[in-house]
Short mmCIF file of N, CA and C in Angstrom, two decimals:
data_model
loop_
_atom_site.label_atom_id
_atom_site.label_comp_id
_atom_site.label_asym_id
_atom_site.label_seq_id
_atom_site.Cartn_x
_atom_site.Cartn_y
_atom_site.Cartn_z
N MET N 16 -22.39 -9.16 0.57
CA MET N 16 -21.11 -9.33 -0.30
C MET N 16 -20.90 -9.44 -1.91
N SER N 17 -20.97 -8.33 -2.76
CA SER N 17 -20.67 -8.61 -4.32
C SER N 17 -19.81 -9.49 -4.63
N ASP N 18 -19.55 -9.76 -5.96
CA ASP N 18 -19.15 -10.79 -6.50
C ASP N 18 -17.68 -10.70 -6.36
N LYS N 19 -16.59 -9.05 -7.05
CA LYS N 19 -16.01 -8.94 -6.88
C LYS N 19 -15.31 -8.87 -5.47
N GLN N 20 -15.57 -8.31 -4.29
CA GLN N 20 -15.29 -8.76 -3.06
C GLN N 20 -15.64 -10.03 -2.54
N GLU N 21 -16.24 -10.68 -3.30
CA GLU N 21 -16.14 -12.70 -2.69
C GLU N 21 -14.31 -12.80 -3.67
N LYS N 22 -15.16 -12.41 -4.74
CA LYS N 22 -12.75 -12.77 -5.82
C LYS N 22 -12.36 -12.20 -4.91
N ALA N 23 -12.48 -11.29 -4.00
CA ALA N 23 -11.24 -10.21 -3.79
C ALA N 23 -10.32 -11.25 -2.24
N GLU N 24 -11.87 -11.67 -1.35
CA GLU N 24 -11.40 -12.43 -0.35
C GLU N 24 -11.20 -13.82 -0.62
N GLN N 25 -11.69 -14.57 -1.88
CA GLN N 25 -11.11 -15.87 -2.99
C GLN N 25 -9.84 -15.52 -2.84
N ALA N 26 -9.53 -15.01 -3.55
CA ALA N 26 -7.95 -14.05 -4.59
C ALA N 26 -7.08 -13.83 -2.59
N ALA N 27 -7.61 -12.93 -1.45
CA ALA N 27 -6.73 -12.74 -0.23
C ALA N 27 -6.20 -13.96 -0.43
N ALA N 28 -7.44 -15.26 0.35
CA ALA N 28 -7.33 -16.30 0.80
C ALA N 28 -6.53 -17.34 0.61
N LEU N 29 -6.31 -17.56 -1.15
CA LEU N 29 -5.25 -17.83 -1.86
C LEU N 29 -3.71 -17.56 -1.44
N ALA N 30 -3.11 -16.28 -2.01
CA ALA N 30 -2.25 -15.78 -1.70
C ALA N 30 -1.86 -16.26 -0.45
N LEU N 31 -2.44 -15.47 0.31
CA LEU N 31 -1.78 -15.71 2.03
C LEU N 31 -1.53 -17.41 2.13
N LYS N 32 -2.51 -18.16 1.28
CA LYS N 32 -1.52 -20.12 1.77
C LYS N 32 -0.70 -20.07 0.88
N TYR N 33 -0.72 -19.54 -0.33
CA TYR N 33 0.49 -19.43 -1.53
C TYR N 33 2.54 -19.20 -0.40
N GLU N 34 1.66 -18.22 0.15
CA GLU N 34 3.13 -17.50 1.24
C GLU N 34 3.44 -18.34 1.80
N PHE N 35 2.32 -18.83 2.36
CA PHE N 35 2.55 -20.13 3.41
C PHE N 35 3.46 -21.55 3.71
N ASP N 36 2.94 -21.72 1.78
CA ASP N 36 3.35 -23.25 1.27
C ASP N 36 4.32 -22.91 0.42
N TYR N 37 4.46 -21.51 -0.36
CA TYR N 37 5.63 -21.65 -1.23
C TYR N 37 6.58 -20.66 -0.76
N GLY N 38 6.24 -19.29 -0.56
CA GLY N 38 6.81 -18.39 -0.32
C GLY N 38 7.55 -17.97 -1.99
N CYS N 39 8.08 -16.56 -2.00
CA CYS N 39 8.30 -15.85 -3.15
C CYS N 39 6.75 -15.24 -4.05
N CYS N 40 6.66 -14.19 -2.51
CA CYS N 40 5.49 -12.90 -2.71
C CYS N 40 4.80 -12.35 -3.98
N PRO N 41 5.85 -12.28 -4.62
CA PRO N 41 5.08 -12.11 -6.32
C PRO N 41 4.53 -13.19 -7.25
N GLN N 42 5.05 -14.24 -6.56
CA GLN N 42 4.15 -15.15 -7.88
C GLN N 42 3.34 -15.59 -6.45
N CYS N 43 2.99 -15.56 -5.66
CA CYS N 43 2.13 -15.84 -4.63
C CYS N 43 1.24 -14.55 -5.04
N VAL N 44 0.87 -13.96 -4.90
CA VAL N 44 0.12 -12.60 -5.15
C VAL N 44 -0.52 -12.95 -6.92
N LEU N 45 0.64 -12.96 -7.57
CA LEU N 45 0.07 -12.95 -9.58
C LEU N 45 -0.76 -14.45 -9.40
N ALA N 46 -0.18 -15.78 -8.79
CA ALA N 46 -1.06 -16.69 -8.96
C ALA N 46 -2.24 -16.75 -8.78
N ALA N 47 -1.99 -16.08 -7.22
CA ALA N 47 -3.81 -16.14 -6.71
C ALA N 47 -4.86 -14.99 -7.91
N VAL N 48 -4.49 -13.92 -8.02
CA VAL N 48 -5.17 -13.48 -9.13
C VAL N 48 -5.32 -13.50 -10.69
N GLN N 49 -4.65 -14.24 -11.02
CA GLN N 49 -4.69 -15.57 -11.69
C GLN N 49 -5.90 -16.06 -11.78
N GLU N 50 -5.74 -16.89 -10.75
CA GLU N 50 -6.85 -17.95 -10.33
C GLU N 50 -8.26 -17.80 -9.90
N THR N 51 -8.22 -16.36 -9.69
CA THR N 51 -9.85 -15.97 -9.18
C THR N 51 -10.41 -14.75 -10.60
N VAL N 52 -9.19 -14.15 -11.21
CA VAL N 52 -9.71 -13.22 -11.79
C VAL N 52 -8.98 -13.59 -13.43
N GLY N 53 -8.15 -14.02 -13.21
CA GLY N 53 -8.02 -14.32 -14.82
C GLY N 53 -6.61 -13.27 -15.74
N LEU N 54 -6.14 -12.90 -16.58
CA LEU N 54 -5.26 -12.05 -16.60
C LEU N 54 -4.10 -11.89 -16.59
N ILE N 55 -3.31 -12.85 -15.99
CA ILE N 55 -2.44 -12.80 -15.63
C ILE N 55 -1.84 -13.99 -16.13
N THR N 56 -0.84 -14.39 -16.97
CA THR N 56 0.10 -14.95 -17.41
C THR N 56 0.86 -16.09 -17.06
N ASP N 57 1.34 -17.57 -17.52
CA ASP N 57 2.69 -17.99 -16.64
C ASP N 57 3.41 -17.69 -16.75
N GLU N 58 3.84 -17.01 -17.98
CA GLU N 58 5.03 -16.36 -18.08
C GLU N 58 5.35 -15.27 -17.41
N THR N 59 4.61 -14.66 -17.15
CA THR N 59 4.08 -13.25 -16.02
C THR N 59 4.67 -13.72 -14.94
N ILE N 60 3.93 -14.68 -14.11
CA ILE N 60 4.17 -15.86 -12.89
C ILE N 60 5.81 -15.97 -12.70
N LYS N 61 6.50 -16.91 -13.70
CA LYS N 61 7.21 -17.22 -13.69
C LYS N 61 8.51 -16.31 -13.74
N ALA N 62 8.13 -15.09 -14.97
CA ALA N 62 8.81 -13.55 -14.65
C ALA N 62 9.17 -13.33 -14.10
N SER N 63 8.05 -12.79 -12.29
CA SER N 63 8.63 -12.54 -11.05
C SER N 63 8.97 -13.08 -10.48
N HIS N 64 9.94 -13.87 -10.22
CA HIS N 64 10.37 -15.23 -9.62
C HIS N 64 11.61 -13.83 -8.70
N GLY N 65 11.77 -13.35 -9.50
CA GLY N 65 13.58 -12.55 -9.47
C GLY N 65 13.37 -11.88 -8.86
N LEU N 66 11.94 -11.35 -8.30
CA LEU N 66 11.50 -9.98 -8.03
C LEU N 66 11.32 -9.99 -6.35
N SER N 67 11.69 -11.04 -5.69
CA SER N 67 10.85 -11.74 -4.30
C SER N 67 12.51 -11.15 -3.82
N GLY N 68 11.57 -10.75 -2.18
CA GLY N 68 13.31 -10.14 -1.51
C GLY N 68 13.55 -8.71 -2.23
N GLY N 69 12.64 -8.03 -1.99
CA GLY N 69 12.96 -6.58 -2.64
C GLY N 69 14.06 -6.79 -4.40
N GLY N 70 14.34 -7.74 -4.85
CA GLY N 70 14.46 -7.84 -5.90
C GLY N 70 16.11 -8.85 -5.48
N GLY N 71 16.37 -9.98 -6.31
CA GLY N 71 17.22 -10.67 -6.75
C GLY N 71 17.92 -10.95 -4.72
N LEU N 72 16.11 -10.83 -3.64
CA LEU N 72 16.51 -11.30 -2.20
C LEU N 72 17.75 -10.17 -1.85
N SER N 73 17.68 -8.90 -2.48
CA SER N 73 18.77 -7.67 -1.98
C SER N 73 18.19 -7.02 -1.22
N GLY N 74 17.32 -6.67 -0.69
CA GLY N 74 16.05 -6.44 -0.13
C GLY N 74 16.37 -4.43 0.00
N VAL N 75 16.57 -3.93 -0.80
CA VAL N 75 16.94 -3.04 -1.49
C VAL N 75 15.92 -2.29 -2.38
N GLY N 76 14.64 -2.69 -3.15
CA GLY N 76 13.67 -2.76 -3.81
C GLY N 76 12.48 -2.59 -3.20
N LEU N 77 11.22 -3.00 -3.85
CA LEU N 77 9.89 -2.60 -2.73
C LEU N 77 9.79 -4.23 -2.49
N CYS N 78 8.85 -4.03 -1.97
CA CYS N 78 8.36 -5.14 -1.70
C CYS N 78 8.18 -6.32 -2.68
N GLY N 79 8.01 -7.51 -2.81
CA GLY N 79 7.72 -8.45 -3.70
C GLY N 79 6.45 -8.99 -3.73
N SER N 80 5.35 -8.32 -2.81
CA SER N 80 3.92 -8.15 -2.59
C SER N 80 4.01 -7.31 -3.47
N LEU N 81 4.37 -5.78 -3.67
CA LEU N 81 3.88 -4.85 -3.90
C LEU N 81 4.44 -5.18 -5.14
N VAL N 82 4.99 -5.73 -6.08
CA VAL N 82 5.60 -5.16 -7.08
C VAL N 82 4.58 -7.06 -8.39
N GLY N 83 4.03 -7.87 -7.63
CA GLY N 83 3.02 -8.51 -7.88
C GLY N 83 1.98 -8.09 -7.97
N GLY N 84 1.16 -7.20 -7.11
CA GLY N 84 0.49 -6.18 -6.84
C GLY N 84 -0.03 -5.00 -8.28
N ILE N 85 1.27 -4.69 -8.49
CA ILE N 85 1.31 -3.67 -9.56
C ILE N 85 0.94 -4.12 -11.20
N LEU N 86 2.17 -5.37 -11.02
CA LEU N 86 2.35 -6.53 -12.56
C LEU N 86 1.12 -6.63 -12.72
N ALA N 87 -0.12 -7.31 -11.99
CA ALA N 87 -1.23 -7.46 -12.11
C ALA N 87 -1.82 -6.36 -12.08
N LEU N 88 -2.20 -5.37 -12.20
CA LEU N 88 -2.83 -4.17 -12.43
C LEU N 88 -2.30 -3.51 -13.53
N GLY N 89 -1.30 -3.26 -14.22
CA GLY N 89 -0.71 -3.44 -15.77
C GLY N 89 -0.83 -4.39 -16.14
N ALA N 90 -1.28 -5.78 -15.96
CA ALA N 90 -2.29 -6.72 -16.98
C ALA N 90 -3.38 -6.44 -17.72
N LYS N 91 -3.82 -5.48 -16.52
CA LYS N 91 -4.92 -5.20 -17.19
C LYS N 91 -5.41 -3.61 -17.84
N ARG N 92 -4.50 -2.44 -16.92
CA ARG N 92 -4.13 -1.11 -17.37
C ARG N 92 -2.83 -1.42 -18.03
N GLY N 93 -2.36 -1.59 -17.98
CA GLY N 93 -0.72 -1.45 -18.92
C GLY N 93 -0.83 -1.10 -20.59
N ARG N 94 0.24 -0.14 -21.03
CA ARG N 94 0.29 0.14 -22.01
C ARG N 94 1.26 -1.38 -23.38
N ASP N 95 0.04 -0.85 -23.99
CA ASP N 95 0.75 -2.62 -25.26
C ASP N 95 1.37 -2.29 -25.55
N ARG N 96 2.61 -3.01 -26.36
CA ARG N 96 4.04 -2.78 -26.90
C ARG N 96 3.69 -2.11 -28.26
N ASP N 97 2.41 -2.31 -29.07
CA ASP N 97 2.47 -1.45 -30.35
C ASP N 97 1.23 -0.08 -29.62
N LYS N 98 1.24 -0.03 -28.42
CA LYS N 98 0.58 1.98 -28.34
C LYS N 98 1.67 2.54 -27.15
N PHE N 99 3.49 1.93 -27.29
CA PHE N 99 3.84 3.16 -26.86
C PHE N 99 4.08 4.42 -27.29
N ALA N 100 3.58 4.77 -28.53
CA ALA N 100 3.86 5.79 -29.12
C ALA N 100 1.93 6.85 -28.68
N ARG N 101 1.52 6.27 -27.75
CA ARG N 101 0.01 6.31 -28.09
C ARG N 101 0.39 7.14 -26.14
N GLY N 102 1.16 7.53 -25.81
CA GLY N 102 1.64 8.31 -24.29
C GLY N 102 1.88 7.31 -23.53
N LYS N 103 1.70 7.84 -22.18
CA LYS N 103 2.47 7.05 -20.92
C LYS N 103 1.02 6.16 -19.91
N PHE N 104 -0.27 6.48 -20.59
CA PHE N 104 -1.24 5.74 -19.68
C PHE N 104 -1.57 5.59 -18.93
N ILE N 105 -1.24 6.77 -18.30
CA ILE N 105 -1.12 7.72 -16.70
C ILE N 105 -2.01 7.17 -16.25
N GLY N 106 -3.25 6.64 -16.15
CA GLY N 106 -4.38 5.99 -15.27
C GLY N 106 -3.57 4.29 -14.86
N ASN N 107 -2.74 3.37 -15.39
CA ASN N 107 -1.92 2.07 -14.83
C ASN N 107 -1.22 3.22 -13.40
N PHE N 108 -0.25 4.18 -14.21
CA PHE N 108 0.98 4.86 -12.90
C PHE N 108 -0.47 5.36 -12.20
N THR N 109 -1.55 5.90 -12.34
CA THR N 109 -2.18 6.19 -10.87
C THR N 109 -2.37 5.04 -10.24
N LYS N 110 -2.55 3.98 -10.61
CA LYS N 110 -3.40 2.34 -9.58
C LYS N 110 -2.06 2.22 -8.87
N ALA N 111 -1.41 2.16 -9.67
CA ALA N 111 -0.05 1.31 -8.95
C ALA N 111 0.06 2.75 -7.57
N ASP N 112 0.07 4.15 -7.79
CA ASP N 112 0.94 4.81 -7.26
C ASP N 112 -0.30 4.28 -5.49
N GLU N 113 -2.13 4.12 -5.68
CA GLU N 113 -2.62 4.05 -4.88
C GLU N 113 -2.32 3.21 -4.24
N LEU N 114 -1.77 2.51 -4.77
CA LEU N 114 -1.60 1.14 -3.95
C LEU N 114 -0.26 0.82 -2.71
N SER N 115 0.61 1.39 -4.20
CA SER N 115 2.06 1.73 -2.83
C SER N 115 1.76 2.97 -1.59
N LYS N 116 0.80 3.62 -1.99
CA LYS N 116 0.54 4.52 -0.80
C LYS N 116 -0.74 3.53 0.06
N ALA N 117 -1.70 2.70 -0.27
CA ALA N 117 -2.32 1.73 0.66
C ALA N 117 -1.01 0.86 1.95
N PHE N 118 -0.56 0.64 0.80
CA PHE N 118 0.41 -0.83 1.51
C PHE N 118 1.35 -0.12 2.55
N LYS N 119 1.78 1.15 2.10
CA LYS N 119 3.17 1.73 2.52
C LYS N 119 2.56 1.83 4.29
N GLU N 120 0.68 2.48 4.03
CA GLU N 120 0.19 3.25 5.10
C GLU N 120 -0.16 1.78 6.03
N LYS N 121 -0.17 0.35 5.33
CA LYS N 121 -0.65 -0.67 6.14
C LYS N 121 0.79 -0.83 6.80
N PHE N 122 1.65 -1.14 6.75
CA PHE N 122 2.56 -2.12 6.87
C PHE N 122 4.03 -0.76 6.80
N GLY N 123 4.11 0.12 6.78
CA GLY N 123 5.35 1.43 7.20
C GLY N 123 6.12 1.14 6.51
N GLY N 124 6.75 0.90 5.39
CA GLY N 124 7.75 1.14 4.00
C GLY N 124 6.37 0.24 2.97
N LEU N 125 8.07 0.39 2.28
CA LEU N 125 7.61 -0.18 0.73
C LEU N 125 8.90 -0.98 0.05
N THR N 126 9.83 -0.99 1.08
CA THR N 126 10.99 -1.98 0.32
C THR N 126 11.30 -3.14 1.53
N CYS N 127 11.21 -4.63 1.02
CA CYS N 127 12.17 -5.79 1.04
C CYS N 127 12.34 -4.83 2.50
N ARG N 128 13.85 -4.49 3.33
CA ARG N 128 14.34 -3.68 4.20
C ARG N 128 13.40 -2.80 5.14
N GLU N 129 12.88 -2.34 4.60
CA GLU N 129 11.89 -1.62 5.32
C GLU N 129 10.66 -2.61 5.65
N LEU N 130 10.39 -3.74 5.22
CA LEU N 130 8.97 -3.87 6.02
C LEU N 130 10.10 -5.29 6.86
N GLN N 131 11.40 -5.57 6.83
CA GLN N 131 12.40 -6.66 7.56
C GLN N 131 12.28 -5.70 9.46
N GLN N 132 13.07 -4.57 8.89
CA GLN N 132 12.52 -3.72 9.90
C GLN N 132 11.45 -3.04 11.03
N GLN N 133 11.16 -3.03 10.08
CA GLN N 133 9.37 -2.74 10.50
C GLN N 133 8.62 -4.57 11.23
N PHE N 134 8.76 -5.32 11.08
CA PHE N 134 8.34 -6.69 11.53
C PHE N 134 9.14 -6.98 12.39
N THR N 135 10.48 -7.21 12.40
CA THR N 135 11.26 -7.60 13.09
C THR N 135 12.36 -6.64 13.94
N GLY N 136 12.49 -5.72 13.96
CA GLY N 136 12.90 -5.14 14.65
C GLY N 136 14.66 -4.43 13.95
N ARG N 137 15.14 -5.29 12.85
CA ARG N 137 16.56 -5.69 11.91
C ARG N 137 16.09 -5.60 10.97
N THR N 138 17.67 -5.82 10.19
CA THR N 138 17.19 -5.75 8.68
C THR N 138 18.18 -7.35 8.87
N TYR N 139 18.85 -8.03 7.12
CA TYR N 139 19.06 -9.10 6.93
C TYR N 139 19.55 -8.77 6.01
N ASP N 140 20.37 -10.47 5.55
CA ASP N 140 21.27 -10.64 4.61
C ASP N 140 20.65 -11.95 4.00
N MET N 141 19.91 -11.74 3.51
CA MET N 141 18.93 -12.38 2.83
C MET N 141 19.58 -13.91 2.00
N TRP N 142 20.81 -13.27 2.07
CA TRP N 142 22.23 -14.38 0.87
C TRP N 142 22.71 -15.41 2.21
N LYS N 143 22.70 -15.02 2.84
CA LYS N 143 23.77 -16.12 3.85
C LYS N 143 21.99 -16.38 4.82
N PRO N 144 22.94 -17.61 4.73
CA PRO N 144 22.00 -18.84 4.95
C PRO N 144 21.04 -18.29 6.61
N GLU N 145 22.19 -18.30 7.25
CA GLU N 145 21.29 -18.42 8.91
C GLU N 145 20.88 -16.68 8.94
N GLU N 146 20.78 -15.61 8.14
CA GLU N 146 20.60 -14.50 7.94
C GLU N 146 19.12 -14.68 7.59
N TYR N 147 18.55 -15.86 6.87
CA TYR N 147 17.80 -15.75 5.43
C TYR N 147 16.72 -16.99 6.71
N GLN N 148 17.43 -17.16 7.60
CA GLN N 148 16.14 -18.66 8.30
C GLN N 148 16.21 -17.56 10.04
N ALA N 149 16.99 -16.96 10.04
CA ALA N 149 16.64 -16.04 10.93
C ALA N 149 15.49 -15.33 10.66
N PHE N 150 15.33 -14.25 9.43
CA PHE N 150 13.84 -13.51 8.66
C PHE N 150 12.91 -14.37 8.89
N SER N 151 13.15 -15.70 8.36
CA SER N 151 11.79 -16.71 8.15
C SER N 151 11.27 -16.98 9.65
N ASP N 152 11.96 -17.68 10.56
CA ASP N 152 11.73 -17.60 12.13
C ASP N 152 11.33 -16.23 12.56
N ASN N 153 11.41 -14.91 12.65
CA ASN N 153 11.56 -14.07 13.46
C ASN N 153 9.62 -12.53 12.09
N ARG N 154 9.46 -12.76 11.06
CA ARG N 154 8.55 -12.43 10.70
C ARG N 154 7.49 -12.14 10.85
N GLY N 155 6.97 -14.39 11.42
CA GLY N 155 5.85 -14.43 11.60
C GLY N 155 5.24 -14.82 10.29
N ASP N 156 3.72 -14.45 10.33
CA ASP N 156 2.46 -13.98 9.55
C ASP N 156 2.64 -12.94 8.63
N GLN N 157 3.82 -11.99 9.44
CA GLN N 157 3.79 -10.98 8.51
C GLN N 157 3.83 -10.82 6.34
N CYS N 158 4.80 -11.13 6.36
CA CYS N 158 4.75 -11.17 4.73
C CYS N 158 4.14 -11.79 3.94
N ALA N 159 3.49 -13.15 4.51
CA ALA N 159 2.50 -13.84 4.09
C ALA N 159 0.85 -12.42 4.20
N ARG N 160 0.84 -11.79 5.03
CA ARG N 160 -0.09 -10.30 5.25
C ARG N 160 0.10 -9.23 4.12
N THR N 161 0.98 -9.17 4.24
CA THR N 161 1.86 -8.79 2.71
C THR N 161 0.82 -8.87 1.18
N ALA N 162 0.93 -10.06 1.17
CA ALA N 162 0.73 -10.99 0.03
C ALA N 162 -0.81 -10.66 0.07
N GLU N 163 -1.10 -11.14 0.89
CA GLU N 163 -2.78 -10.96 1.30
C GLU N 163 -3.60 -9.64 0.69
N PHE N 164 -2.82 -8.17 1.47
CA PHE N 164 -3.25 -7.52 1.63
C PHE N 164 -2.79 -6.70 -0.25
N VAL N 165 -2.03 -7.09 -0.63
CA VAL N 165 -2.08 -6.44 -1.76
C VAL N 165 -2.79 -7.34 -2.79
N THR N 166 -3.77 -8.36 -2.64
CA THR N 166 -3.91 -9.28 -3.75
C THR N 166 -5.27 -8.98 -3.34
N ARG N 167 -6.27 -9.09 -2.08
CA ARG N 167 -7.64 -8.05 -2.03
C ARG N 167 -7.63 -6.46 -2.22
N TRP N 168 -6.68 -6.28 -2.37
CA TRP N 168 -6.76 -4.64 -2.57
C TRP N 168 -6.77 -4.39 -4.21
N VAL N 169 -5.89 -5.25 -5.00
CA VAL N 169 -6.00 -5.46 -6.67
C VAL N 169 -7.03 -5.84 -7.31
N VAL N 170 -7.40 -7.33 -6.49
CA VAL N 170 -8.16 -7.54 -7.24
C VAL N 170 -9.84 -6.84 -7.16
N GLU N 171 -10.73 -6.19 -5.80
CA GLU N 171 -11.11 -5.69 -5.97
C GLU N 171 -11.18 -4.38 -6.92
N ARG N 172 -10.15 -4.04 -7.70
CA ARG N 172 -9.93 -2.95 -8.41
C ARG N 172 -9.62 -3.25 -9.67
N LEU N 173 -9.80 -4.93 -9.95
CA LEU N 173 -9.30 -5.29 -11.74
C LEU N 173 -10.77 -5.20 -12.33
#
């Protein structure tokens, strides 16, 4: 196993543990990448908090694990503020698209609601405590597995 693969496995295990222990999948992905590879600042982890649950627990946006992975890719490949005029930096978009396609193939959707449906057979209003609890009870380890998958995928490619 190469050093990169070892780091990817270590990072994936951390993301899985963090999702089980603390929740907030984008933060779990980013913290695991930070601890194994670097690149990610504490401010980025903090800023990702509201992206959980499809963005503000709305369910309508991308899975937070996927968003965390895209942010991690952007930390390495993204366009710096002082380079706005130098083009779109399409390579970062390409990697984000590859991750999104791999994620959809693995989990059957991209948005939090699509994954809720895939994982439990229904969707939930995450702002209702009883619905949030029902999703938490019914999803099993699936959300943690998204964090694990994304983190491994990203670290293998950083």
